[in-house]
Short mmCIF file of C-alpha atoms in Angstrom, two decimals:
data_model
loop_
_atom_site.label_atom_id
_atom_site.label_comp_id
_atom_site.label_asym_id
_atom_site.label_seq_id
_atom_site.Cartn_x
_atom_site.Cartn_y
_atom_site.Cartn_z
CA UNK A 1 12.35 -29.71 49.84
CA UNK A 2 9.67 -30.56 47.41
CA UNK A 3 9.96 -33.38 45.08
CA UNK A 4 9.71 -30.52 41.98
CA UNK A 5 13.12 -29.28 43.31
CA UNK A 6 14.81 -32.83 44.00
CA UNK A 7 14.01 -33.59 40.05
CA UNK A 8 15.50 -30.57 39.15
CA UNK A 9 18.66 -31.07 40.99
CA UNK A 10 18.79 -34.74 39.42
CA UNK A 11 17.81 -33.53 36.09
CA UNK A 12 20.35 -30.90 36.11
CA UNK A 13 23.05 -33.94 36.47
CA UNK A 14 21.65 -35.78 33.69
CA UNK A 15 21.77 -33.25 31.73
CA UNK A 16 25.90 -32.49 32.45
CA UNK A 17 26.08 -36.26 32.10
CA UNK A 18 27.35 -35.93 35.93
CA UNK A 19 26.33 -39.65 36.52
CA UNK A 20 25.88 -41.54 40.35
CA UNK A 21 26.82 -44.69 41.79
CA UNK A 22 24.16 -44.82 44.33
CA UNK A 23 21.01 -42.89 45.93
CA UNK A 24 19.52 -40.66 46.08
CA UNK A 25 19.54 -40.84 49.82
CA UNK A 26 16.99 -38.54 51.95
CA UNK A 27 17.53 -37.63 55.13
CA UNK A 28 13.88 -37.55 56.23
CA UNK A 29 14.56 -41.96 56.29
CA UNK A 30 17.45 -41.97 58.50
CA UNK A 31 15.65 -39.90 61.21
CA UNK A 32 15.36 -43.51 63.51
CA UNK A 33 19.43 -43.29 62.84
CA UNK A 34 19.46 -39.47 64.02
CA UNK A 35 17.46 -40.30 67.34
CA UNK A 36 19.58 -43.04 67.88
CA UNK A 37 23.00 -41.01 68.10
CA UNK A 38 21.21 -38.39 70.03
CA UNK A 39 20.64 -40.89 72.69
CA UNK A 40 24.47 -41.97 72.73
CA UNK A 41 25.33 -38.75 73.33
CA UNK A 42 22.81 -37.85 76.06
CA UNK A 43 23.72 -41.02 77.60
CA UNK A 44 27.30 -40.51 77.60
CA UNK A 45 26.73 -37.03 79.04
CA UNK A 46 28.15 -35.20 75.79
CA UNK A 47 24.43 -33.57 75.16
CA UNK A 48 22.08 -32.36 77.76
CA UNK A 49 18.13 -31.05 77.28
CA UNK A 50 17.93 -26.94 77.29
CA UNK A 51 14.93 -26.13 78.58
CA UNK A 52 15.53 -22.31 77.72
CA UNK A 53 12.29 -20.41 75.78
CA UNK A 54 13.04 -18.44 72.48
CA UNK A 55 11.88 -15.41 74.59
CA UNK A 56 14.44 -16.09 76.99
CA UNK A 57 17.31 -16.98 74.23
CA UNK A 58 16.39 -13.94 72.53
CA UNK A 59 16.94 -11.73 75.97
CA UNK A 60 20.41 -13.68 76.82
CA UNK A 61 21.49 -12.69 72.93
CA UNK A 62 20.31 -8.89 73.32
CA UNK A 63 21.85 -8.62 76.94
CA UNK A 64 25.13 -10.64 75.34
CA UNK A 65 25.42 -8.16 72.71
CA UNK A 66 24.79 -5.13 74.80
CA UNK A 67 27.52 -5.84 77.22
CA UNK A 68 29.66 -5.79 74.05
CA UNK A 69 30.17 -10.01 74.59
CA UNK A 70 29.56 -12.79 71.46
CA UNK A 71 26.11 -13.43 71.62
CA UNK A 72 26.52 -17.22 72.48
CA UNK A 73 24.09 -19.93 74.42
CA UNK A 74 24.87 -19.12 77.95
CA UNK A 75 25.38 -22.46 79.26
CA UNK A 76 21.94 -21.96 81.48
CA UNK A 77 21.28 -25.65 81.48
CA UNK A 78 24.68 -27.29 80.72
CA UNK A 79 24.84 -28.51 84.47
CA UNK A 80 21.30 -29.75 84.76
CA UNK A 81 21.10 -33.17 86.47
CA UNK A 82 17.58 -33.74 85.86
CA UNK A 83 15.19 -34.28 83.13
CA UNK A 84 11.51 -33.47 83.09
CA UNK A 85 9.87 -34.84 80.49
CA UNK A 86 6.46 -32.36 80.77
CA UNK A 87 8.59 -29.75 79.56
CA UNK A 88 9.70 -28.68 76.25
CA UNK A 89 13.32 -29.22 75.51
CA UNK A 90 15.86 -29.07 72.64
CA UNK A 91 19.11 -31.10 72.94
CA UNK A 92 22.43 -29.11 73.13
CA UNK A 93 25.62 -30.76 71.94
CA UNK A 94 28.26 -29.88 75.47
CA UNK A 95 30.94 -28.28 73.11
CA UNK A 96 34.31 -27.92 74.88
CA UNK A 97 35.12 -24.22 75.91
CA UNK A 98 38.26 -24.57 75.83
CA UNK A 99 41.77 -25.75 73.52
CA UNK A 100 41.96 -25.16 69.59
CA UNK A 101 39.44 -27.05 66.80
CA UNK A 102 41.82 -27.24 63.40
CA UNK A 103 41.70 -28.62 60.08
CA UNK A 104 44.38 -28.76 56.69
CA UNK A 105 41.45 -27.56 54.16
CA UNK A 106 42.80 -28.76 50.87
CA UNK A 107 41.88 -25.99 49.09
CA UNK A 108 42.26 -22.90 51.94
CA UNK A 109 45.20 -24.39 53.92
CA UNK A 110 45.53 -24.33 57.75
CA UNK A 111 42.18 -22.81 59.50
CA UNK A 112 41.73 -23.09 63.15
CA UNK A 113 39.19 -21.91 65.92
CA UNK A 114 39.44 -21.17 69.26
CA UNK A 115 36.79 -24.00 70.96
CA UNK A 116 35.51 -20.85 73.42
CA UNK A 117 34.39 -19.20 70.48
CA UNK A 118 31.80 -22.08 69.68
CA UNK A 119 28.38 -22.22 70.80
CA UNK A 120 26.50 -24.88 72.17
CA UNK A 121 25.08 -25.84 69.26
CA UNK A 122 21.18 -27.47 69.66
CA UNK A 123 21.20 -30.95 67.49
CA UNK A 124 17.81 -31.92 68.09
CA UNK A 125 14.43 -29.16 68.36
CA UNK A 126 11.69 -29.32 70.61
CA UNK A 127 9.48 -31.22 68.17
CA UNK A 128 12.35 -34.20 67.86
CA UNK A 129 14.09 -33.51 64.40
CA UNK A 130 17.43 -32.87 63.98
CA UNK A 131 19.62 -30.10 62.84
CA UNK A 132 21.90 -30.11 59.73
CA UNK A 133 24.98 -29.69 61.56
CA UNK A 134 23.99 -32.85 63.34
CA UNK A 135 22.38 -34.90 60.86
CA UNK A 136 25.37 -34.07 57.80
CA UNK A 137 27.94 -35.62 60.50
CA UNK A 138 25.56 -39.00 60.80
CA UNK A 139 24.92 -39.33 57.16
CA UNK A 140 29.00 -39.00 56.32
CA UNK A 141 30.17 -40.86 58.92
CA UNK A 142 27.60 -44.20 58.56
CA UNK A 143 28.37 -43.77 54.59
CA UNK A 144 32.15 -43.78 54.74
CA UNK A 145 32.67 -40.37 53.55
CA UNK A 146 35.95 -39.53 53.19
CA UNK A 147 36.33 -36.35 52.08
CA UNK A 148 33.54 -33.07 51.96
CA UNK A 149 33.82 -30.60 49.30
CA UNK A 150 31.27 -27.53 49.75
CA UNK A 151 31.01 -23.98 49.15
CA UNK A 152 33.65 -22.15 51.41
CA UNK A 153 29.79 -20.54 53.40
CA UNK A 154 30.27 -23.57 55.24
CA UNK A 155 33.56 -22.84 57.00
CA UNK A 156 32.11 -21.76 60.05
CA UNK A 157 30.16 -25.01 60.22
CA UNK A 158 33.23 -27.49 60.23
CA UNK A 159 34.47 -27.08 63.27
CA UNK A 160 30.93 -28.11 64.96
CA UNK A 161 30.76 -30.61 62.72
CA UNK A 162 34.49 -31.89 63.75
CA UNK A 163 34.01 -31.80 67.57
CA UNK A 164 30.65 -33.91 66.52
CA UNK A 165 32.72 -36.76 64.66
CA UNK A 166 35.04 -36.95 67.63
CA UNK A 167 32.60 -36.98 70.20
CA UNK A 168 30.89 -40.01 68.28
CA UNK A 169 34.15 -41.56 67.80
CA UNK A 170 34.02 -41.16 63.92
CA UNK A 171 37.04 -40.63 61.53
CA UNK A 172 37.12 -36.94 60.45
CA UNK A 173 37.16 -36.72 56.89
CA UNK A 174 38.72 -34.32 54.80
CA UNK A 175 37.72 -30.86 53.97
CA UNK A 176 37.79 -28.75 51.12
CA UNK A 177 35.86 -25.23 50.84
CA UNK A 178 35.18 -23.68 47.36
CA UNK A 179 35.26 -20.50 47.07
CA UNK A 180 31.68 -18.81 46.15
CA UNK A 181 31.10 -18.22 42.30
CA UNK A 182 30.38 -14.13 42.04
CA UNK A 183 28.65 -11.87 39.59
CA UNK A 184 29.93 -9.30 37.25
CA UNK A 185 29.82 -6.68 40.33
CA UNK A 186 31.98 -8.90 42.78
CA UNK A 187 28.65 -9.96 44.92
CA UNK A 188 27.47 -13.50 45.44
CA UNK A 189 25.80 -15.02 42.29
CA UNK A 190 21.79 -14.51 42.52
CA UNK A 191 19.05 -14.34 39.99
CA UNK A 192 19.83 -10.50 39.37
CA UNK A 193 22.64 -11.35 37.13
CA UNK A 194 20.65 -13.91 35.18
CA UNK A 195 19.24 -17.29 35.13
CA UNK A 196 20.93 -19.42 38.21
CA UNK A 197 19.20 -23.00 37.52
CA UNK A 198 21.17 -25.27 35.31
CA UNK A 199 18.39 -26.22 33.20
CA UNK A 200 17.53 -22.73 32.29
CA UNK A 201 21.03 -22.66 30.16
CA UNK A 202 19.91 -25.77 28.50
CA UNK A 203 16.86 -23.50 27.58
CA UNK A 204 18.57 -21.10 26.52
CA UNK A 205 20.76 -22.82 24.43
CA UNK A 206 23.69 -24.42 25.64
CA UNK A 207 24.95 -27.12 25.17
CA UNK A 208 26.29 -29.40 28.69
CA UNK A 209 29.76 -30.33 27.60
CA UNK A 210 30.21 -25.71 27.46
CA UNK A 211 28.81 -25.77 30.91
CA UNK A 212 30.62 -28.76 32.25
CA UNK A 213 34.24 -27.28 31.02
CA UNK A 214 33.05 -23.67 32.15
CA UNK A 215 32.20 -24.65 35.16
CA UNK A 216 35.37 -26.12 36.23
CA UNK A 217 37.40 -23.98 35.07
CA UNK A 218 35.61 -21.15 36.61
CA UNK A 219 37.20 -22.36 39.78
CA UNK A 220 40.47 -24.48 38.67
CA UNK A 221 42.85 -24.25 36.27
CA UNK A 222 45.61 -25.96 34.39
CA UNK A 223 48.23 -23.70 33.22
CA UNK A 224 46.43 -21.59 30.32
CA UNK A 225 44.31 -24.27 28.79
CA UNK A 226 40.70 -23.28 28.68
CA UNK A 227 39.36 -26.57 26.21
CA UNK A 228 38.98 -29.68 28.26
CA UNK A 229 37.32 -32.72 27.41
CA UNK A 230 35.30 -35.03 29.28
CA UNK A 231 38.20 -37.40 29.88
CA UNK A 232 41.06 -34.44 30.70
CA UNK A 233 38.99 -33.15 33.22
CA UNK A 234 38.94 -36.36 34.71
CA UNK A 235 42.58 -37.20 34.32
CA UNK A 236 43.67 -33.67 35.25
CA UNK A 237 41.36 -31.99 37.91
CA UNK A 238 42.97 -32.32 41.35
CA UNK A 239 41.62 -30.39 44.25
CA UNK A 240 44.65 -28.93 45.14
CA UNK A 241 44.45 -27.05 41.88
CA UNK A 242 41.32 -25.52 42.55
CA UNK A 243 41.72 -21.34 43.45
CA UNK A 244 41.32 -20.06 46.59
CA UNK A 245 39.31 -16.70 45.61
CA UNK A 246 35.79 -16.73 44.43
CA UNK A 247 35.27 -17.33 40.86
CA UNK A 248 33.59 -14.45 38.60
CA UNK A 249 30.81 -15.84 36.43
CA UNK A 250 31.54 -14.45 32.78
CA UNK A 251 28.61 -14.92 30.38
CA UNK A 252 30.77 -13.99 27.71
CA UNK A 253 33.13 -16.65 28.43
CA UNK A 254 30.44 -19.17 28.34
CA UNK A 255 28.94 -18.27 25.04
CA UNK A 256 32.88 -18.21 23.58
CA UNK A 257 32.96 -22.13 24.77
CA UNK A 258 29.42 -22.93 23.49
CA UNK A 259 30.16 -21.37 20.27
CA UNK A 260 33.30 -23.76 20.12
CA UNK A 261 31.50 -26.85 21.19
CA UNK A 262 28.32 -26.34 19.20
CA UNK A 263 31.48 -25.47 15.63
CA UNK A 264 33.23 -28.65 16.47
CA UNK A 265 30.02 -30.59 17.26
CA UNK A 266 28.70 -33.58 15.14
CA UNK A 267 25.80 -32.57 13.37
CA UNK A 268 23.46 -35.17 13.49
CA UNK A 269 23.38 -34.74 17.49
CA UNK A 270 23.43 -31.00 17.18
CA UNK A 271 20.02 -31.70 14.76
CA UNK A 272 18.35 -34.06 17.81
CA UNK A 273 19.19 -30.79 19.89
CA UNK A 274 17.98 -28.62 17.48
CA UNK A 275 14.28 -29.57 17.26
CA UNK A 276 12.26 -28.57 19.84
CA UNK A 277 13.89 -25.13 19.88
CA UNK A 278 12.79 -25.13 16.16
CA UNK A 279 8.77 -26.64 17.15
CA UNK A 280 8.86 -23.81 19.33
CA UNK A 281 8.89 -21.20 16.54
CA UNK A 282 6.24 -23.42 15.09
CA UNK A 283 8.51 -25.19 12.62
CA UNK A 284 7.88 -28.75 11.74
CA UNK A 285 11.89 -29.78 10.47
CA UNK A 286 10.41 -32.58 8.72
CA UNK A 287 7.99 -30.27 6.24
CA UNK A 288 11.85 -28.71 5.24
CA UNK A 289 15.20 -29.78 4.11
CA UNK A 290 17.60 -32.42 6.04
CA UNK A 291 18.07 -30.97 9.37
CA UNK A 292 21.78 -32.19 9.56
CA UNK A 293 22.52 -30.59 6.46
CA UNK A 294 21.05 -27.51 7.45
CA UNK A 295 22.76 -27.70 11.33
CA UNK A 296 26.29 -27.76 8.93
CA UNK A 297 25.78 -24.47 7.59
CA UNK A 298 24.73 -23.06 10.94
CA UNK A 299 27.48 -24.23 12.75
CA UNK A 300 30.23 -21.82 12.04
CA UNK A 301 27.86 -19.04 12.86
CA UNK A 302 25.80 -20.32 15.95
CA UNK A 303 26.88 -19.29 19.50
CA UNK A 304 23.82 -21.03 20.95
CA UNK A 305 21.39 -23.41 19.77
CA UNK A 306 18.64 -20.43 20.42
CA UNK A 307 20.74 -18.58 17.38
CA UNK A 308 20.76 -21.78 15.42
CA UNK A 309 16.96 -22.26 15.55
CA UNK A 310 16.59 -18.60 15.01
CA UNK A 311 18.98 -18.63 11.77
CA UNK A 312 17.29 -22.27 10.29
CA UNK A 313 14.21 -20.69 10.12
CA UNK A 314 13.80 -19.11 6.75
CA UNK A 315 14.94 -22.94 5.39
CA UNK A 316 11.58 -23.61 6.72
CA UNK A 317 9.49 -20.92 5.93
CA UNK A 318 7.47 -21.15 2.49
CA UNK A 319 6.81 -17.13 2.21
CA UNK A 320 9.32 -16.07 4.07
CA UNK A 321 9.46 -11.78 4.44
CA UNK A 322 12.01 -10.03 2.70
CA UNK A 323 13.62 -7.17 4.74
CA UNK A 324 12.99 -3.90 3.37
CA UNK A 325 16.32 -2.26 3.33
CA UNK A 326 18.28 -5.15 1.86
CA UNK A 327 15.23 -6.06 -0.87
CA UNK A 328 15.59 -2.68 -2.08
CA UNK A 329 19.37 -2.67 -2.55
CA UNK A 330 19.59 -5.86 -4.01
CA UNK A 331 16.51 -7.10 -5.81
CA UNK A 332 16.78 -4.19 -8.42
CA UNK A 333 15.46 -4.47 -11.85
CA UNK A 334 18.90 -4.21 -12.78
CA UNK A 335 19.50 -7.89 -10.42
CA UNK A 336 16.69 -9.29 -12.22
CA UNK A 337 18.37 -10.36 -15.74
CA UNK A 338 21.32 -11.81 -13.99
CA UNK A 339 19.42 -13.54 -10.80
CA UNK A 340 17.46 -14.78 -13.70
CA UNK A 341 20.69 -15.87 -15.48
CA UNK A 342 21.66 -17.89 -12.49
CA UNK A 343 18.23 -19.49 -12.01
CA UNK A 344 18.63 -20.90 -15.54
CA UNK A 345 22.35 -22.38 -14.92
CA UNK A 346 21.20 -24.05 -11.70
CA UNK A 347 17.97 -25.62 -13.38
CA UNK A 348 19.95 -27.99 -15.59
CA UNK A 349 22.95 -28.19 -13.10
CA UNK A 350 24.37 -32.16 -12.28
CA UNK A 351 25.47 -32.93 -9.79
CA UNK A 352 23.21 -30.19 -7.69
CA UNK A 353 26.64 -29.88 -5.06
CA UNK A 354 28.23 -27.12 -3.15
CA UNK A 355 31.46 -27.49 -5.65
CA UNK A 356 29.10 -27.61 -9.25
CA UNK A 357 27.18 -24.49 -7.61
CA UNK A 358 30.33 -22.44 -6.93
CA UNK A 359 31.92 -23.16 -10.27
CA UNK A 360 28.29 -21.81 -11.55
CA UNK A 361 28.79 -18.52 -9.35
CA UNK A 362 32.40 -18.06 -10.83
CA UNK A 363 31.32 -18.34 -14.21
CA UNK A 364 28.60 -16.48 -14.44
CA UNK A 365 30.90 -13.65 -13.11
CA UNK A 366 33.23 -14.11 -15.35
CA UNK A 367 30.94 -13.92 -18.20
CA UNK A 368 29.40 -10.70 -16.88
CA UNK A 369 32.48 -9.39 -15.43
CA UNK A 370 31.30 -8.77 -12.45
CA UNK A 371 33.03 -10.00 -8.55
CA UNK A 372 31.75 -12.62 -6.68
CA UNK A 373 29.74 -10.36 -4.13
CA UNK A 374 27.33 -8.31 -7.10
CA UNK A 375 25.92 -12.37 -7.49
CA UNK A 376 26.10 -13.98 -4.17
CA UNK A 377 24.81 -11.24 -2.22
CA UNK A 378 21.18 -10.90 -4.34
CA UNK A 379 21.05 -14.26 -4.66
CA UNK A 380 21.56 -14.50 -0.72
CA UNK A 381 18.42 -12.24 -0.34
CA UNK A 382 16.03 -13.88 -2.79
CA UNK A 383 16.78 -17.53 -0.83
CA UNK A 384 16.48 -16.27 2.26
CA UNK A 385 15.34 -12.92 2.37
CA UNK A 386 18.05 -11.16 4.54
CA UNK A 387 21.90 -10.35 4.01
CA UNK A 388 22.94 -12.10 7.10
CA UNK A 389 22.81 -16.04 6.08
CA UNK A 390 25.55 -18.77 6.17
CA UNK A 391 27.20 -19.36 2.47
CA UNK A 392 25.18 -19.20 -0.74
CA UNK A 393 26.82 -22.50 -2.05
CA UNK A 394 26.11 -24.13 1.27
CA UNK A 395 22.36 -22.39 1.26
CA UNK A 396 21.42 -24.05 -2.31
CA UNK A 397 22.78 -27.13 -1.96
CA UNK A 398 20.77 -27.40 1.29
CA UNK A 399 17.67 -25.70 0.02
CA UNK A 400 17.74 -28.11 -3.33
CA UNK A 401 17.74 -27.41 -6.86
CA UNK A 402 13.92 -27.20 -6.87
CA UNK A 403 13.41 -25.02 -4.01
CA UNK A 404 15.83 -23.01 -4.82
CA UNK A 405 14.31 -22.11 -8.42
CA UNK A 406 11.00 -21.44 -6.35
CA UNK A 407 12.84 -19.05 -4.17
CA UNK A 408 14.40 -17.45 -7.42
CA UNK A 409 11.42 -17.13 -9.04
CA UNK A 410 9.67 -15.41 -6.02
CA UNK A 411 12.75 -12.71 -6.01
CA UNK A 412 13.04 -11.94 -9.69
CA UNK A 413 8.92 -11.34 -9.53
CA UNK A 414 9.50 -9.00 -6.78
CA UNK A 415 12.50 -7.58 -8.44
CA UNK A 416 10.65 -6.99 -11.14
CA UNK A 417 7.33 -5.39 -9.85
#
């Protein structure tokens, strides 16, 4: 619990727009509160002071197990009457050992256990703190928590924790277990199958309305809908829906929804987002063309913002490289007359728009009789210096009539050497 990990879990919420109405609260300022309910239950003889070592604890477990029995607390000092202060002591909730504990989960159903099954449980160490069993049962109960959802690792916890609430004379609240999200190989998610943090999928590029929608639906669902909004989540999650087997995380799936988000997203934002994923490739976006108008061509293309940054960048690069393969098979001498052609349309083209420029492209094949592709494909090379790139209208309109006749030039001189 260092304060480096409580920012990131309140960070992570920020950033999923998962807003609170109150806290955070820390348990480490309740602990008068803890002591306090200790005492109740001492006093009312529903806790007693185990006086057992580790060393001894650890013999009564082997012995337990050896004889083939559950290796429980023994009960050694259940029926001690007095209380020696001189010696170390833990305190030991007096669970009933016998009857049924039960609860309706809302998610699992029914689940029962038999009380004799339950251990003694210690709710307060030898140095005076508390346990979380103990301590999660105070912090509901004083706050008027009325229902728990966890992770479904907790099962085994609730019936302490419900023998606790009645023994304080608390209202129970109600449960409901989530099943445990899984890798690609069926075992519980861990770092091995990738980045676990939240914030390290805003690194790497997606955007928090993909992870909010992924994320529920990874464990709920609403007929075959996969989309939701913001506002349908809210109006149509219900923890009843939510499934009762453990969710496998698909990174696939993810990227699917981020690529949808980032296509339907509004630009400008996108272009706030975009930024420091561009400074961190050492591009300034202000030395270049409008960043929104560049985001717009992108879009269609990008499944994360990482791939947008990484596909903006020859808008931003002066001298950018030409790759090899695609230089050589497209800025022939042969391309030179007729890239040359087209740099000499575009100079004295008005208005310099994505409509003007394609009605440029179409004539100029017409005159030459040539397709579409024998133009736009050189031309996509000499502007940005590759054969993957987003729409040769949308690329020169963004780029600009006089950056665009730089980026001409450049090609037909290297065309031509």
């Amino acid at each position: 619990s260092t304060q480096e990990s409580v920012d990131a879990i309140l960070q992570g919420m920020e950033w999923l727009g998962l807003d609170w109405d109150e806290g955070p609260f820390y348990q480490s300022d309740n602990f008068p509160l803890y002591k306090e309910y200790v005492q109740q239950l001492l006093d009312e003889g529903k806790a007693y002071r185990c006086y057992c070592s580790a060393e001894e604890l650890e013999a009564k477990r082997e012995l337990a197990m050896k004889e083939g029995r559950k290796p429980k607390y023994d009960g050694t000092c259940r029926d001690l009457t007095s209380f020696d202060p001189a010696k170390s002591s833990v305190v030991r909730f007096r669970a009933p050992h016998d009857g049924v504990t039960a609860f309706n989960d809302l998610i699992k159903g029914p689940i029962s256990f038999n009380n004799e099954e339950l251990d003694d449980l210690i709710i307060q160490r030898s140095d005076g703190t508390p346990t979380y069993n103990f301590v999660v049962v105070i912090d509901d109960a004083s706050m008027g928590i009325t229902m728990v959802i966890r992770g479904d690792d907790h099962i085994n916890n609730t019936p302490r924790q419900i023998l606790l609430y009645e023994a304080l004379g608390k209202p129970v609240p109600q449960f409901a277990h989530v099943p445990m999200i899984l890798g690609s190989d069926k075992t519980r998610l861990s770092k091995r199958h990738g980045a676990t943090s939240v914030m390290a999928y805003r690194d790497m590029g997606f955007l928090p309305e993909a992870m909010v929608n992924y994320l529920v639906r990874l464990g709920w669902s609403h007929g075959d809908d996969e989309i939701f909004s913001r506002e349908e989540l809210i109006s149509k999650f219900a923890i009843e829906a939510v499934g009762k087997s453990a969710g496998v995380f698909n990174p696939d799936k993810l990227l699917w929804l981020n690529a949808h988000y980032i296509k339907i997203g509004d630009p400008e934002r996108l272009a706030d987002l975009l930024i420091p994923f561009l400074k961190s490739r050492g591009v300034e976006p202000e030395s270049g063309p409008c960043l929104t108008s560049v985001v717009k061509t992108l879009q269609e293309r990008s499944r994360t913002m990482v791939e947008m940054a990484d596909g903006a960048l020859f808008y931003y690069q002066y001298d950018y490289a030409f790759d090899e393969e695609a230089a050589a098979k497209f800025l022939t001498r042969e391309a030179s007359p007729m890239l040359t052609e087209l740099k000499n349309r575009l100079s004295a083209l008005q208005p310099f728009n994505v409509e003007t420029i394609g009605a440029v492209f179409k004539q100029l094949c017409a005159d030459l009789g040539i397709k579409l592709p024998l133009v736009a494909q050189p031309a996509r090379v000499a502007l940005s210096g590759k054969t993957a790139a987003p729409g040769i209208f949308e690329v020169i309109e963004t780029l600009g009539v006089n950056e665009t006749l730089r980026r001409l030039d450049r090609a037909i001189k290297l065309a031509e050497s």
